[in-house]
Short mmCIF file of C-alpha atoms and ligand atoms in Angstrom, two decimals:
data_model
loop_
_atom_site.label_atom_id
_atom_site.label_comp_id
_atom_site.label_asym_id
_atom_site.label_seq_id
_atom_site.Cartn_x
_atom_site.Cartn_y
_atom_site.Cartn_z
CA UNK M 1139 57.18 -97.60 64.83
CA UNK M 1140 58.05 -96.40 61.37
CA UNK M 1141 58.36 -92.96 60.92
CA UNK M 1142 58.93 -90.71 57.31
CA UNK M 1143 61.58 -89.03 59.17
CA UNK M 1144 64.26 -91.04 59.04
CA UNK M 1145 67.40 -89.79 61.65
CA UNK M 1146 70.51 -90.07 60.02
CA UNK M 1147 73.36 -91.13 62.30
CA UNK M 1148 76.08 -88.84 63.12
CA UNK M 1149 78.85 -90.40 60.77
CA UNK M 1150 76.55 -90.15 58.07
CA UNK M 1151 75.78 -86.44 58.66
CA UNK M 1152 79.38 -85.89 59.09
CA UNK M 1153 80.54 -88.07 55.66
CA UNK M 1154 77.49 -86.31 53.88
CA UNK M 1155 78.95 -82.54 55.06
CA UNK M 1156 82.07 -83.78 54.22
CA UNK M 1157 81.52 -84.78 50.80
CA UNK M 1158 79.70 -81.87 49.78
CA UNK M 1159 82.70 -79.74 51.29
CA UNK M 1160 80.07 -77.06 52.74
CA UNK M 1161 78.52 -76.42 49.33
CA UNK M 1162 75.37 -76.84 47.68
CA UNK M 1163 75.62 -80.72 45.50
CA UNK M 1164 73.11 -79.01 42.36
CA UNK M 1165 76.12 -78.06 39.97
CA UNK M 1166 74.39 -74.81 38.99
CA UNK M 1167 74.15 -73.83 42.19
CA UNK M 1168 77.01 -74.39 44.78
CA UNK M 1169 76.33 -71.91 47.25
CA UNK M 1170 78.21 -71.91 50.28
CA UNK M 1171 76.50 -73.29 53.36
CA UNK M 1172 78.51 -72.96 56.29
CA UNK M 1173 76.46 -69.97 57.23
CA UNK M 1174 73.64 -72.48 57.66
CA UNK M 1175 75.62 -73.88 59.86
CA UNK M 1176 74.43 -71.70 62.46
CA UNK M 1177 70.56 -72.68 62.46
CA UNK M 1178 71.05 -76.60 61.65
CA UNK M 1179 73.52 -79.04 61.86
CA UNK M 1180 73.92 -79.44 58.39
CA UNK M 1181 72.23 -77.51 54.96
CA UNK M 1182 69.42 -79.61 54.11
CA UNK M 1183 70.23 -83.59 53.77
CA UNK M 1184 67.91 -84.38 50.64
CA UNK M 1185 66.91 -87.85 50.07
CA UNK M 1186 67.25 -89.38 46.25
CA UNK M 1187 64.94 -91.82 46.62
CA UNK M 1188 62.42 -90.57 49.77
CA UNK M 1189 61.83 -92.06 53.09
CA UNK M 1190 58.09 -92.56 52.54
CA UNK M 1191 57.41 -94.62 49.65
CA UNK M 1192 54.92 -91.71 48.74
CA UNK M 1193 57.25 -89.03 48.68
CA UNK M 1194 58.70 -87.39 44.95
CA UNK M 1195 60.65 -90.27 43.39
CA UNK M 1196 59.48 -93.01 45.42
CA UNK M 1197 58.43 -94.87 42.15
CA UNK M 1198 61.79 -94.85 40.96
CA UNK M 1199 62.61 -97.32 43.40
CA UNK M 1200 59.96 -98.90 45.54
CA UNK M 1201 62.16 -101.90 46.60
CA UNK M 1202 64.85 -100.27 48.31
CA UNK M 1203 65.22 -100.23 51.86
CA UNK M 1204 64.00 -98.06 54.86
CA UNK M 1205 67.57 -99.03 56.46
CA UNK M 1206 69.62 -98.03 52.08
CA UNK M 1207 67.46 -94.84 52.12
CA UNK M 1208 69.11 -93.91 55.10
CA UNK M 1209 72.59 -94.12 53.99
CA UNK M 1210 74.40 -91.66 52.70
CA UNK M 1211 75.05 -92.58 49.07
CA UNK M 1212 71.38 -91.80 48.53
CA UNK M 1213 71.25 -88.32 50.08
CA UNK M 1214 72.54 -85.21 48.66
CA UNK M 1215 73.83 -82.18 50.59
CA UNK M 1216 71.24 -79.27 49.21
CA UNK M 1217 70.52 -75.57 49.98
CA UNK M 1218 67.13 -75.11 51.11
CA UNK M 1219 66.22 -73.16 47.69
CA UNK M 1220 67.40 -76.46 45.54
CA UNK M 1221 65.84 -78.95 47.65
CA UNK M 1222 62.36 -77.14 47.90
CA UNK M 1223 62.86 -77.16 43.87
CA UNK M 1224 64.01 -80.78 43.29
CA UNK M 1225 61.29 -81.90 45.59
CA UNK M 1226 58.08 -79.77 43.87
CA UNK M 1227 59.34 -80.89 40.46
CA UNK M 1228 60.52 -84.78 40.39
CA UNK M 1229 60.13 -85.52 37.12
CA UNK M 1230 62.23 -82.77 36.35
CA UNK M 1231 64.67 -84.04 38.33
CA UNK M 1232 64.83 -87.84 38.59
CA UNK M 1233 67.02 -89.80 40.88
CA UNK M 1234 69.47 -90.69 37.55
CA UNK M 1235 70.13 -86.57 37.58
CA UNK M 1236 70.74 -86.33 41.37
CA UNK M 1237 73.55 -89.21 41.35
CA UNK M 1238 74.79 -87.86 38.69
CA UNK M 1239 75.22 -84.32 40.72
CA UNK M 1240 76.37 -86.26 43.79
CA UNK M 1241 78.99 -87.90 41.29
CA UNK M 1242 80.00 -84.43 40.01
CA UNK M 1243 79.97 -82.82 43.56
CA UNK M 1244 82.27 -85.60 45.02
CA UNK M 1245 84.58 -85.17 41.45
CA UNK M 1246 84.52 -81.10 42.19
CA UNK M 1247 85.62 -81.95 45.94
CA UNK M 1248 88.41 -84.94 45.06
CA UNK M 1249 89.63 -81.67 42.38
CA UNK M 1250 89.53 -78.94 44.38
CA UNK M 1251 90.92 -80.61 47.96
CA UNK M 1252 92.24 -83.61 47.17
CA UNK M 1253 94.88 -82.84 44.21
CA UNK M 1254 98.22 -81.20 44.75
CA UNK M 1255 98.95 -78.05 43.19
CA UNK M 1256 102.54 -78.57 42.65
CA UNK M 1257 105.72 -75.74 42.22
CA UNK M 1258 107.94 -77.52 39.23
CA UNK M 1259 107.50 -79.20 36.38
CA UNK M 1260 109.67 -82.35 37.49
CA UNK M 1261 107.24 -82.79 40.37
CA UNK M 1262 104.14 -83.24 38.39
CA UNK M 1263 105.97 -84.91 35.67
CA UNK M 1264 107.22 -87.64 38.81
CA UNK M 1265 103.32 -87.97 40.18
CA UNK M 1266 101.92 -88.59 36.16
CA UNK M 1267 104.35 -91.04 35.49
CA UNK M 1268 104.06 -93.03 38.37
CA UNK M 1269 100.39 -93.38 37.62
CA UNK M 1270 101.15 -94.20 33.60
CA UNK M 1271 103.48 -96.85 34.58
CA UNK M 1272 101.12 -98.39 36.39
CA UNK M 1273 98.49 -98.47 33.67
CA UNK M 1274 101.06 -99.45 31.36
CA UNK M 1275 101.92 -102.46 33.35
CA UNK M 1276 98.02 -103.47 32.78
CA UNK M 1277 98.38 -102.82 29.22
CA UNK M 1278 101.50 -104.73 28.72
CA UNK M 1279 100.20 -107.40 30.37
CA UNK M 1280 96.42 -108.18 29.48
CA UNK M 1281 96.16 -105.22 26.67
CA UNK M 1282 94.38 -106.21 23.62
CA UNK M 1283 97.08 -107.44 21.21
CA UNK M 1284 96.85 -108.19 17.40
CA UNK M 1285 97.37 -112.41 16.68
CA UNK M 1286 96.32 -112.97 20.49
CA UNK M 1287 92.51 -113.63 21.34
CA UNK M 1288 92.19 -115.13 24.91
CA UNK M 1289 89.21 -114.73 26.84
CA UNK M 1290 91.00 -115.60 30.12
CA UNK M 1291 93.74 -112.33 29.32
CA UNK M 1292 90.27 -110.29 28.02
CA UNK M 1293 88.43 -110.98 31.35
CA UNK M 1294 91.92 -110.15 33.30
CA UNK M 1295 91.62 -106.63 30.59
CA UNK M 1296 88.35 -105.93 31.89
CA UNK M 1297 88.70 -105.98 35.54
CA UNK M 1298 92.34 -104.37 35.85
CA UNK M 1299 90.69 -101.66 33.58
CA UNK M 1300 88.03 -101.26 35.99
CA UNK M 1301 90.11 -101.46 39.00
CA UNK M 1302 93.16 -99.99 38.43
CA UNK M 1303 93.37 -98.01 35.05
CA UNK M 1304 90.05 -95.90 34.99
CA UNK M 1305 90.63 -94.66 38.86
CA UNK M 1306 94.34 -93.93 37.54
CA UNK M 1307 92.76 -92.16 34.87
CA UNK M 1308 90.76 -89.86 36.33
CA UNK M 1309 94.04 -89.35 39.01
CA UNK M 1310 95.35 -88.33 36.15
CA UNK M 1311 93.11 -86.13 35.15
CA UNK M 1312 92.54 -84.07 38.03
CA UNK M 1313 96.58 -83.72 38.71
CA UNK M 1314 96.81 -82.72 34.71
CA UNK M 1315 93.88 -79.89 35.17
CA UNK M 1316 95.16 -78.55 38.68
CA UNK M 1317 98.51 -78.20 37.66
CA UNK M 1318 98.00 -77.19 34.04
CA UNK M 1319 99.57 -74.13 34.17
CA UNK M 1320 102.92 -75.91 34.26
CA UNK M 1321 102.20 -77.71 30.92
CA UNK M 1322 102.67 -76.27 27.13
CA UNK M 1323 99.96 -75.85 25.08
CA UNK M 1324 100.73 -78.73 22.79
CA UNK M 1325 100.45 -80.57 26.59
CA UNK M 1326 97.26 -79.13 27.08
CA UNK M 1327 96.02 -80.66 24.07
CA UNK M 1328 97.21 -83.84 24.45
CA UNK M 1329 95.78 -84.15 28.09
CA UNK M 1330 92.60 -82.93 26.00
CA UNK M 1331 92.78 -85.79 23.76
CA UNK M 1332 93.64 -88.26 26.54
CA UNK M 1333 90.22 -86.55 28.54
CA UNK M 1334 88.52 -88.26 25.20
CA UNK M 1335 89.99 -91.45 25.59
CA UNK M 1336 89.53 -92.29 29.29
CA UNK M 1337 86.11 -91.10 29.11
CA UNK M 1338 85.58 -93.55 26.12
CA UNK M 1339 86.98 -96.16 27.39
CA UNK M 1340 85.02 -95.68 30.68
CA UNK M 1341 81.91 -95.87 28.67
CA UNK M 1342 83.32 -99.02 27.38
CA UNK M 1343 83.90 -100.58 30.64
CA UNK M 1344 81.26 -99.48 32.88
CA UNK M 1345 78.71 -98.43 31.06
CA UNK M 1346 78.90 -101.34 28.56
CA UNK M 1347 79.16 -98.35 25.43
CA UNK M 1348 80.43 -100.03 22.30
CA UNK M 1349 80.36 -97.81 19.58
CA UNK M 1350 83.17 -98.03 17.25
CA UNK M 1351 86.23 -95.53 16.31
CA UNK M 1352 87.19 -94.43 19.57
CA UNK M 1353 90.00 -92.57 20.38
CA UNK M 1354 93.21 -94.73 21.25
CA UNK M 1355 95.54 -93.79 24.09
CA UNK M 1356 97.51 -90.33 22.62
CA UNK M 1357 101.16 -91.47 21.93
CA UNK M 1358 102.69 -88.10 23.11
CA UNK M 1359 100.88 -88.81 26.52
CA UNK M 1360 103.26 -91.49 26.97
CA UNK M 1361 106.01 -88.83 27.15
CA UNK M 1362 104.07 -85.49 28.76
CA UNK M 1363 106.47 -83.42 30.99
CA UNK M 1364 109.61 -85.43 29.49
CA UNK M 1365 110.88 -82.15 28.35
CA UNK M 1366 112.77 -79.10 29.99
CA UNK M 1367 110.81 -75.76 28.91
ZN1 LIG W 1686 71.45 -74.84 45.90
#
């Protein structure tokens, strides 16, 4: 008895409202929704790929699942007014734009609630360098060095990079940009220059982005918050 309308379960609904902290996923829009809250359980739950293989996007993906269209890592948490216009216009909004708002919404979310705002300098400085030291161990141990090509240590690179480094990065990141006002400006720019860098080398590593010249590792990041001010 297939039906378009798919029910999603309650743990879904919940990590979906969750995720979205309350607000609208469309980047330019992010209206609050909690005062939906009152007429439906949850804003509007919009699917990326459709429950009826004949609804906007379905050709994207005709493959995928009744059971993966369901779960919640192809729904996005809308207001009504975005999900009426995502819906009327699909091929202005394909699924690759949607996932990447539902990448930026969770980002926004991790940012806003899940970074501490700390009071001293010495307490950033003490959550960034435990995170560097851990990349660094990577580095010093499968990094690419000059005289030494092994593909077992480049494969070992790879997957530490992917594992451990580019989720420290953006860590990083998001402690660096909540807490900036604790940082100098010549800080500032070197967290600017290090933004550069881990985005390269993400394109590098997951996105298989090879172009030449990209921006090494800033030296002074190796030192950030080392001095009194
Ligand atoms: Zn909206």
């Amino acid at each position: 008895m297939a039906t378009n309308r798919v029910r999603f379960s309650q743990p879904t609904k919940d990590l979906l409202w969750s995720e979205s902290g309350g607000h609208c996923q469309n980047p330019s829009c992010r209206i609050d929704l909690h005062g939906l809250v009152q007429h439906k359980n949850v804003g509007e739950l919009a699917h990326i790929i459709p429950a009826s293989p004949i609804g906007p996007r379905a050709a994207e993906n005709p493959e995928l699942s009744e059971d993966a269209r369901a779960q919640a890592d192809n729904v996005l948490v809308l207001c009504p007014t975005c999900h009426t216009m995502i819906d009327k216009a699909p091929g202005q909004y394909p699924s690759e734009v949607l996932l990447e708002w539902k990448r930026r919404g969770k980002d926004a979310r991790a940012l806003a609630h899940g970074t501490p705002v700390l009071a001293t300098r010495t307490a950033v400085r003490e959550a960034v360098h435990e995170l560097l030291d851990a990349n660094n161990a990577v580095f010093r141990l499968y990094g690419p060095a000059d005289g030494l090509f092994d593909d077992a240590r480049a494969d070992q690179w790879s997957r530490h990079v992917r594992e451990v480094v580019i989720p420290n990065n953006q860590r990083l990141l998001r402690l660096l940009t909540a807490n900036r006002a604790l940082l100098t400006p010549e800080e500032r720019s070197t967290v600017d220059e290090f933004a550069v860098h881990a985005k390269e080398l993400e394109d590098r590593h997951l996105r298989g982005d090879w172009t030449p010249g990209s921006t090494r590792f800033p030296r002074r990041m190796a030192t950030i918050l080392k001095d009194d001010v």
